[in-house]
Coordinates of C-alpha atoms in Angstrom, one line a residue:
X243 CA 24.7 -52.6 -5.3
X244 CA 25.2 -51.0 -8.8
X245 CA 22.0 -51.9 -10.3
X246 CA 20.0 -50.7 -7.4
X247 CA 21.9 -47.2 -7.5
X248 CA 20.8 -47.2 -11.5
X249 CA 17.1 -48.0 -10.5
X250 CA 17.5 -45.6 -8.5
X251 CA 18.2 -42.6 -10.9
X252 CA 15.3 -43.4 -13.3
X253 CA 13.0 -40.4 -13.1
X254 CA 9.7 -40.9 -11.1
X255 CA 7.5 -37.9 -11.9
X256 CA 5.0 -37.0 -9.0
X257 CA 2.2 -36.5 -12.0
X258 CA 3.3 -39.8 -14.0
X259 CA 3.4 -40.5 -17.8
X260 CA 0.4 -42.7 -18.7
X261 CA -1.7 -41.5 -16.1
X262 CA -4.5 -39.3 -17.4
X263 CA -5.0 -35.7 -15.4
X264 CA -7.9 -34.0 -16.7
X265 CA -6.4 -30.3 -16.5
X266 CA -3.0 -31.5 -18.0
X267 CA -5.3 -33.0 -21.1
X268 CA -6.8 -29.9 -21.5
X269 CA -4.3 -27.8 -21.7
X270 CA -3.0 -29.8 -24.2
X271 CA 0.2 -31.5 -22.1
X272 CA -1.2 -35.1 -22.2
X273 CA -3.7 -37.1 -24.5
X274 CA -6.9 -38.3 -23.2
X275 CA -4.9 -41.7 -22.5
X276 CA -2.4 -40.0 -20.3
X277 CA 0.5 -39.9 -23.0
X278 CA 2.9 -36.9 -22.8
X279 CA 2.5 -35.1 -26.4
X280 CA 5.9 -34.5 -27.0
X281 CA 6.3 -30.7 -28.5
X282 CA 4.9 -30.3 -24.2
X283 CA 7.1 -32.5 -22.9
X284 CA 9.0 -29.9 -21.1
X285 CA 5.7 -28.5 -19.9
X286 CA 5.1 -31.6 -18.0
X287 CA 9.0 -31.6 -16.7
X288 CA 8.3 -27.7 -15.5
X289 CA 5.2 -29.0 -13.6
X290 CA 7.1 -32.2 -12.0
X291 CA 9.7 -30.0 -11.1
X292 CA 7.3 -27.0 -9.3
X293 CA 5.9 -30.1 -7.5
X294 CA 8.7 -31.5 -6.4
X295 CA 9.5 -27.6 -4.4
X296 CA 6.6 -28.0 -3.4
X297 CA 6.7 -31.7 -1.8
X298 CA 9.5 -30.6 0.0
X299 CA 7.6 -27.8 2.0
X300 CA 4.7 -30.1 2.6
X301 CA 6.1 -30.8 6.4
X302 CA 5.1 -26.7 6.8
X303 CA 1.6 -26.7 5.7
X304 CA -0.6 -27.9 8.6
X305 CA -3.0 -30.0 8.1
X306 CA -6.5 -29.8 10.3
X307 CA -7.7 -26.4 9.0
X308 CA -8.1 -24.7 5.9
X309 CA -4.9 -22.9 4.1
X310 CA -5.4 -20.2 2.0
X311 CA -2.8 -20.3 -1.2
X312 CA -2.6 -16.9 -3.8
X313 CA -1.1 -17.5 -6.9
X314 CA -0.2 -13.6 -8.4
X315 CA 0.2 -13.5 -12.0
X316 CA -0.9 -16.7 -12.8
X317 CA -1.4 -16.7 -16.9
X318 CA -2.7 -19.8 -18.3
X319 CA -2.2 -21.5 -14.5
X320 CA -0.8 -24.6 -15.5
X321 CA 0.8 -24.7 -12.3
X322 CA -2.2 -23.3 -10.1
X323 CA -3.9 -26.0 -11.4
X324 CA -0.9 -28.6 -10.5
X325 CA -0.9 -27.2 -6.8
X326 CA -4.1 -27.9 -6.4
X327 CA -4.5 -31.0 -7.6
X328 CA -1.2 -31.8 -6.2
X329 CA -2.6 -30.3 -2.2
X330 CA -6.3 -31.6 -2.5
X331 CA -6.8 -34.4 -4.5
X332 CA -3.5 -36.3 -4.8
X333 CA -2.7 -35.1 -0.9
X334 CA -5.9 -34.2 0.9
X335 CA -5.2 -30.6 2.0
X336 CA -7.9 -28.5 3.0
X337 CA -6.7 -25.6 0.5
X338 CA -8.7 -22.7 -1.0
X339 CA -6.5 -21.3 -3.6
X340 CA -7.0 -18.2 -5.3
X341 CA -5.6 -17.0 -8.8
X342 CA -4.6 -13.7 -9.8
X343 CA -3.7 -11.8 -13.1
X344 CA -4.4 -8.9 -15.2
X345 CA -5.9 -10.8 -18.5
X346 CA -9.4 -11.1 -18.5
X347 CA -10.0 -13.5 -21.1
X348 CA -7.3 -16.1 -19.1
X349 CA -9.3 -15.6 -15.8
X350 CA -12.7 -16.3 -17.7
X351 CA -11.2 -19.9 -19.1
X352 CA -9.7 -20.6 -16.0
X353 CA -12.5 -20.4 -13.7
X354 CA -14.2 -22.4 -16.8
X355 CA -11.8 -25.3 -16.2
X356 CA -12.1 -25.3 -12.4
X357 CA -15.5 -25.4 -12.4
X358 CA -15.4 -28.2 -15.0
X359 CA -13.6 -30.5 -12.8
X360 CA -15.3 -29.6 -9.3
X361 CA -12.5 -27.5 -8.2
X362 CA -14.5 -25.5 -6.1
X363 CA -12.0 -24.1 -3.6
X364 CA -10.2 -22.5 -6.8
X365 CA -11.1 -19.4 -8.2
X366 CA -9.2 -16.9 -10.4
X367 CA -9.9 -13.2 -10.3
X368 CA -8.7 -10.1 -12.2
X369 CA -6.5 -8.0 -10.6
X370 CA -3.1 -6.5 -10.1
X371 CA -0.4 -7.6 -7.0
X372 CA 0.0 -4.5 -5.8
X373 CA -3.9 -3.1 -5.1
X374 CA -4.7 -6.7 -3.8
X375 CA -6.6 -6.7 -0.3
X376 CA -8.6 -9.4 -0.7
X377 CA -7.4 -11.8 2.1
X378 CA -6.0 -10.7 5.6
X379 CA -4.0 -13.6 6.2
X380 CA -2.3 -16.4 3.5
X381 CA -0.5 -19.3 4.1
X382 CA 1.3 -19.5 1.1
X383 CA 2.5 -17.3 -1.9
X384 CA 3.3 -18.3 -5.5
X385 CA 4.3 -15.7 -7.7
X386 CA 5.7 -17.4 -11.0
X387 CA 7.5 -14.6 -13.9
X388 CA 5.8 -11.6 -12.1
X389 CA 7.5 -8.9 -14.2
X390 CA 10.2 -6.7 -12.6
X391 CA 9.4 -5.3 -10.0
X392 CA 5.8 -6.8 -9.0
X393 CA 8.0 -9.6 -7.9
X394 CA 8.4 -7.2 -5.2
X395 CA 4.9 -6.0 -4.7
X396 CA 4.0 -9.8 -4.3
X397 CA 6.6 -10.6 -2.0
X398 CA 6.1 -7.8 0.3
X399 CA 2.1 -8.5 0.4
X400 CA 3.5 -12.6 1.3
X401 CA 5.5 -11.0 4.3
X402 CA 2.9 -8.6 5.4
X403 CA 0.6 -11.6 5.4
X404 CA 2.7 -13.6 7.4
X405 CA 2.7 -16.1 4.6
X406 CA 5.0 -19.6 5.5
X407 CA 5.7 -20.5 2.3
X408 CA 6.7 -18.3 -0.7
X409 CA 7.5 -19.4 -3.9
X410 CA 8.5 -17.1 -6.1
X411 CA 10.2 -17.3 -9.9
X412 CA 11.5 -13.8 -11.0
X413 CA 11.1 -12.1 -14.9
X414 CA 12.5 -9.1 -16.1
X415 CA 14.9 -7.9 -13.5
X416 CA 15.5 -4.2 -15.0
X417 CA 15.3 -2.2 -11.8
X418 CA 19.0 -2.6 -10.6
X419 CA 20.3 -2.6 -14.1
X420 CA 19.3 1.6 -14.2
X421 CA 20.9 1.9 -10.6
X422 CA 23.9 0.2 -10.6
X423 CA 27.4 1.9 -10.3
X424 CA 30.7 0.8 -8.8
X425 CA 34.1 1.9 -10.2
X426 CA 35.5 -1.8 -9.0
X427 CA 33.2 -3.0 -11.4
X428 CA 33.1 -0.6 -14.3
X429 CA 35.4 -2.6 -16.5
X430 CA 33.0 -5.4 -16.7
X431 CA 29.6 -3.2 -16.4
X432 CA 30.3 -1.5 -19.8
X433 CA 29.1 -4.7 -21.0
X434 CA 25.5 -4.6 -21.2
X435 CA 24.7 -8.2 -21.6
X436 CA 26.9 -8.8 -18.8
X437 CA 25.5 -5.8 -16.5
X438 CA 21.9 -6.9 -17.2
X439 CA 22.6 -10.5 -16.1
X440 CA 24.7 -9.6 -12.8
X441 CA 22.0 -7.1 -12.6
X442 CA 19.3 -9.4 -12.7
X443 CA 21.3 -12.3 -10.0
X444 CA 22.3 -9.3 -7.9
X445 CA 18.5 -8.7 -7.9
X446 CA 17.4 -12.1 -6.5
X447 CA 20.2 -12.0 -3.8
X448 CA 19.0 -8.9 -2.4
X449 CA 15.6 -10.1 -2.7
X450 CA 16.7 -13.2 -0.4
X451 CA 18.8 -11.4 2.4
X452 CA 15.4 -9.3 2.8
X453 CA 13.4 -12.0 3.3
X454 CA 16.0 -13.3 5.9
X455 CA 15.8 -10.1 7.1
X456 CA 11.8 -10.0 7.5
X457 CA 12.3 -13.7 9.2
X458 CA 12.2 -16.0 6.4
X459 CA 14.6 -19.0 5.7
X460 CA 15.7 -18.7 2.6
X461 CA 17.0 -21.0 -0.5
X462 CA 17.8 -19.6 -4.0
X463 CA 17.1 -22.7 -6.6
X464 CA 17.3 -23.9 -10.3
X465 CA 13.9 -23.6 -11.9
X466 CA 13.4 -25.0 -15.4
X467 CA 11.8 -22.2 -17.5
X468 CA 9.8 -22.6 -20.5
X469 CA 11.1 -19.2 -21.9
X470 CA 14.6 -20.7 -22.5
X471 CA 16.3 -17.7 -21.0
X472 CA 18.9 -16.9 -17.8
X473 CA 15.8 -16.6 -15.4
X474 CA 15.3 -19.8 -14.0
X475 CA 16.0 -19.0 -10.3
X476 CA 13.6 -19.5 -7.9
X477 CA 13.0 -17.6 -4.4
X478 CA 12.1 -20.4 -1.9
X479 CA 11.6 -19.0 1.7
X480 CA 9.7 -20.5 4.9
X481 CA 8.9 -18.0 7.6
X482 CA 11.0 -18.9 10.6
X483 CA 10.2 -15.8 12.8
X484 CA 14.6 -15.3 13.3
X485 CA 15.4 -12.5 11.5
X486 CA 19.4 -12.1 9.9
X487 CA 21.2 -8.5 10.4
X488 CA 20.9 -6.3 7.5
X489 CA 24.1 -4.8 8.0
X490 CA 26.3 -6.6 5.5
X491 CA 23.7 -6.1 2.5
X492 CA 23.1 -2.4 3.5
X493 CA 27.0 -2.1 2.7
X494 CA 27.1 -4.1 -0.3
X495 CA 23.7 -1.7 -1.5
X496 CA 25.9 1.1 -0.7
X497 CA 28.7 0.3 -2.5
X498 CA 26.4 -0.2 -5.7
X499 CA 24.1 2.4 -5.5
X500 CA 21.4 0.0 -5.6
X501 CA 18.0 0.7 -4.0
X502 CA 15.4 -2.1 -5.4
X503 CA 11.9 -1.2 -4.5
X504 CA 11.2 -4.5 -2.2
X505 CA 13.7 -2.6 0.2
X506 CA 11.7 0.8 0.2
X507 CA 8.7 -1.9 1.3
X508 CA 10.4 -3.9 3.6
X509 CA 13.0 -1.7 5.3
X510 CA 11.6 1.7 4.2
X511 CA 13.6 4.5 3.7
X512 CA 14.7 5.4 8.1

């Protein structure tokens, strides 16, 4: 049995070494003969591993109609372009996905590359999270390193849309950090690098209990980040229509004199 349990635990990628994928080539992950260049090599494991969360919700996206997919904040979209070659080609999903950031001169080389390789259901557009009211309905929500608080923005837009799946990776978690007081605590919160990163965990909790409030199922997961930093948590939820009682984070907000802004757009202020 032991050797099958080893054969086991050799990695299979779901993008695999040796297997050229023309947007991985050009943006400079693999050579033209599929070959990992090595200074990207966690680039690729980052894109395996967003898959992978992803493979796991496939049983939620129907199949039969077309789903639309935003990505907000997308950057250089090595991962939009993973999701959609992941959905549509490797997968056959009827997905149109659309792309969404603030740089110009990313969007512009983006759409270049979709329209390069015939990706003609993904488009990128310039714009911010918050002012975004360019789809009624979405089926799914990505929102990878959205700074502070339009991690927020984005996930209140994904429940207002209904969205089933939201994926979310957090960045910059400073709002909490300026609110938070508790004398339990004090000892400990004199430290700054210490506040900033309780700050920042406390931040993605309360982020999850409101989307199990709102009716979402919720999973809180390691992500590998490229930026080598504490933040590699990601926000998994699937809309399940139950929604948890509030009551037990409303005390623990309390208690800290925390008020993050996805609670003024989920809950309000009543």
């Amino acid at each position: 049995l032991a050797p099958v349990l080893m054969h086991n635990r050799k990695k299979h990628y779901i993008l695999e070494e040796g297997i050229p994928v023309p947007f991985l080539i050009d943006l400079g992950v693999q050579t033209a003969e599929g070959r990992i260049v090595h200074a990207r090599y966690d680039k690729f494991r980052q894109i395996n591993r967003f898959l992978e969360f992803v493979q796991d919700i496939l049983p939620q996206m129907e199949k039969g109609r077309e789903l639309t997919i935003l990505d907000f904040g997308c950057g250089k979209s090595y991962l939009t372009f993973a999701l959609y070659y992941y959905l549509k080609i490797l997968n056959g999903y009827d997905i149109r996905v659309i792309g969404l950031d603030l740089k110009e001169d990313v969007i512009a080389r983006c759409n270049a590359l979709a329209e390069k390789y015939g990706y003609d259901k993904l488009t990128f557009l310039t714009g911010d999270i918050a002012d975004y009211e360019g789809v009624s309905k979405v089926d799914m929500v990505v929102t990878l390193h959205a700074c502070d608080t339009a991690t927020d923005y984005a996930l209140a837009k994904a429940v207002k849309w209904g969205a089933k799946v939201i994926l979310s990776v957090p960045c910059c978690q400073h709002e909490i950090n300026k609110q938070i007081q508790n004398d339990l605590l004090s000892p400990v919160l004199q430290y700054g690098l210490l506040k900033e990163r309780m700050s920042a965990l406390l931040t993605d909790g309360i982020r999850g209990q409101l989307l199990e409030m709102s009716g979402y199922r919720t999973q809180i997961l390691e992500f590998i980040d490229m930026e080598h930093t504490p933040k590699n948590i990601m926000i998994r939820a699937i809309r399940q229509g139950k929604k948890a009682d509030g009551a037990a984070l409303e005390a623990m907000m309390k208690e800290l004199h925390v008020k993050p802004t996805l609670y003024g757009l989920l809950v309000g202020d009543e």
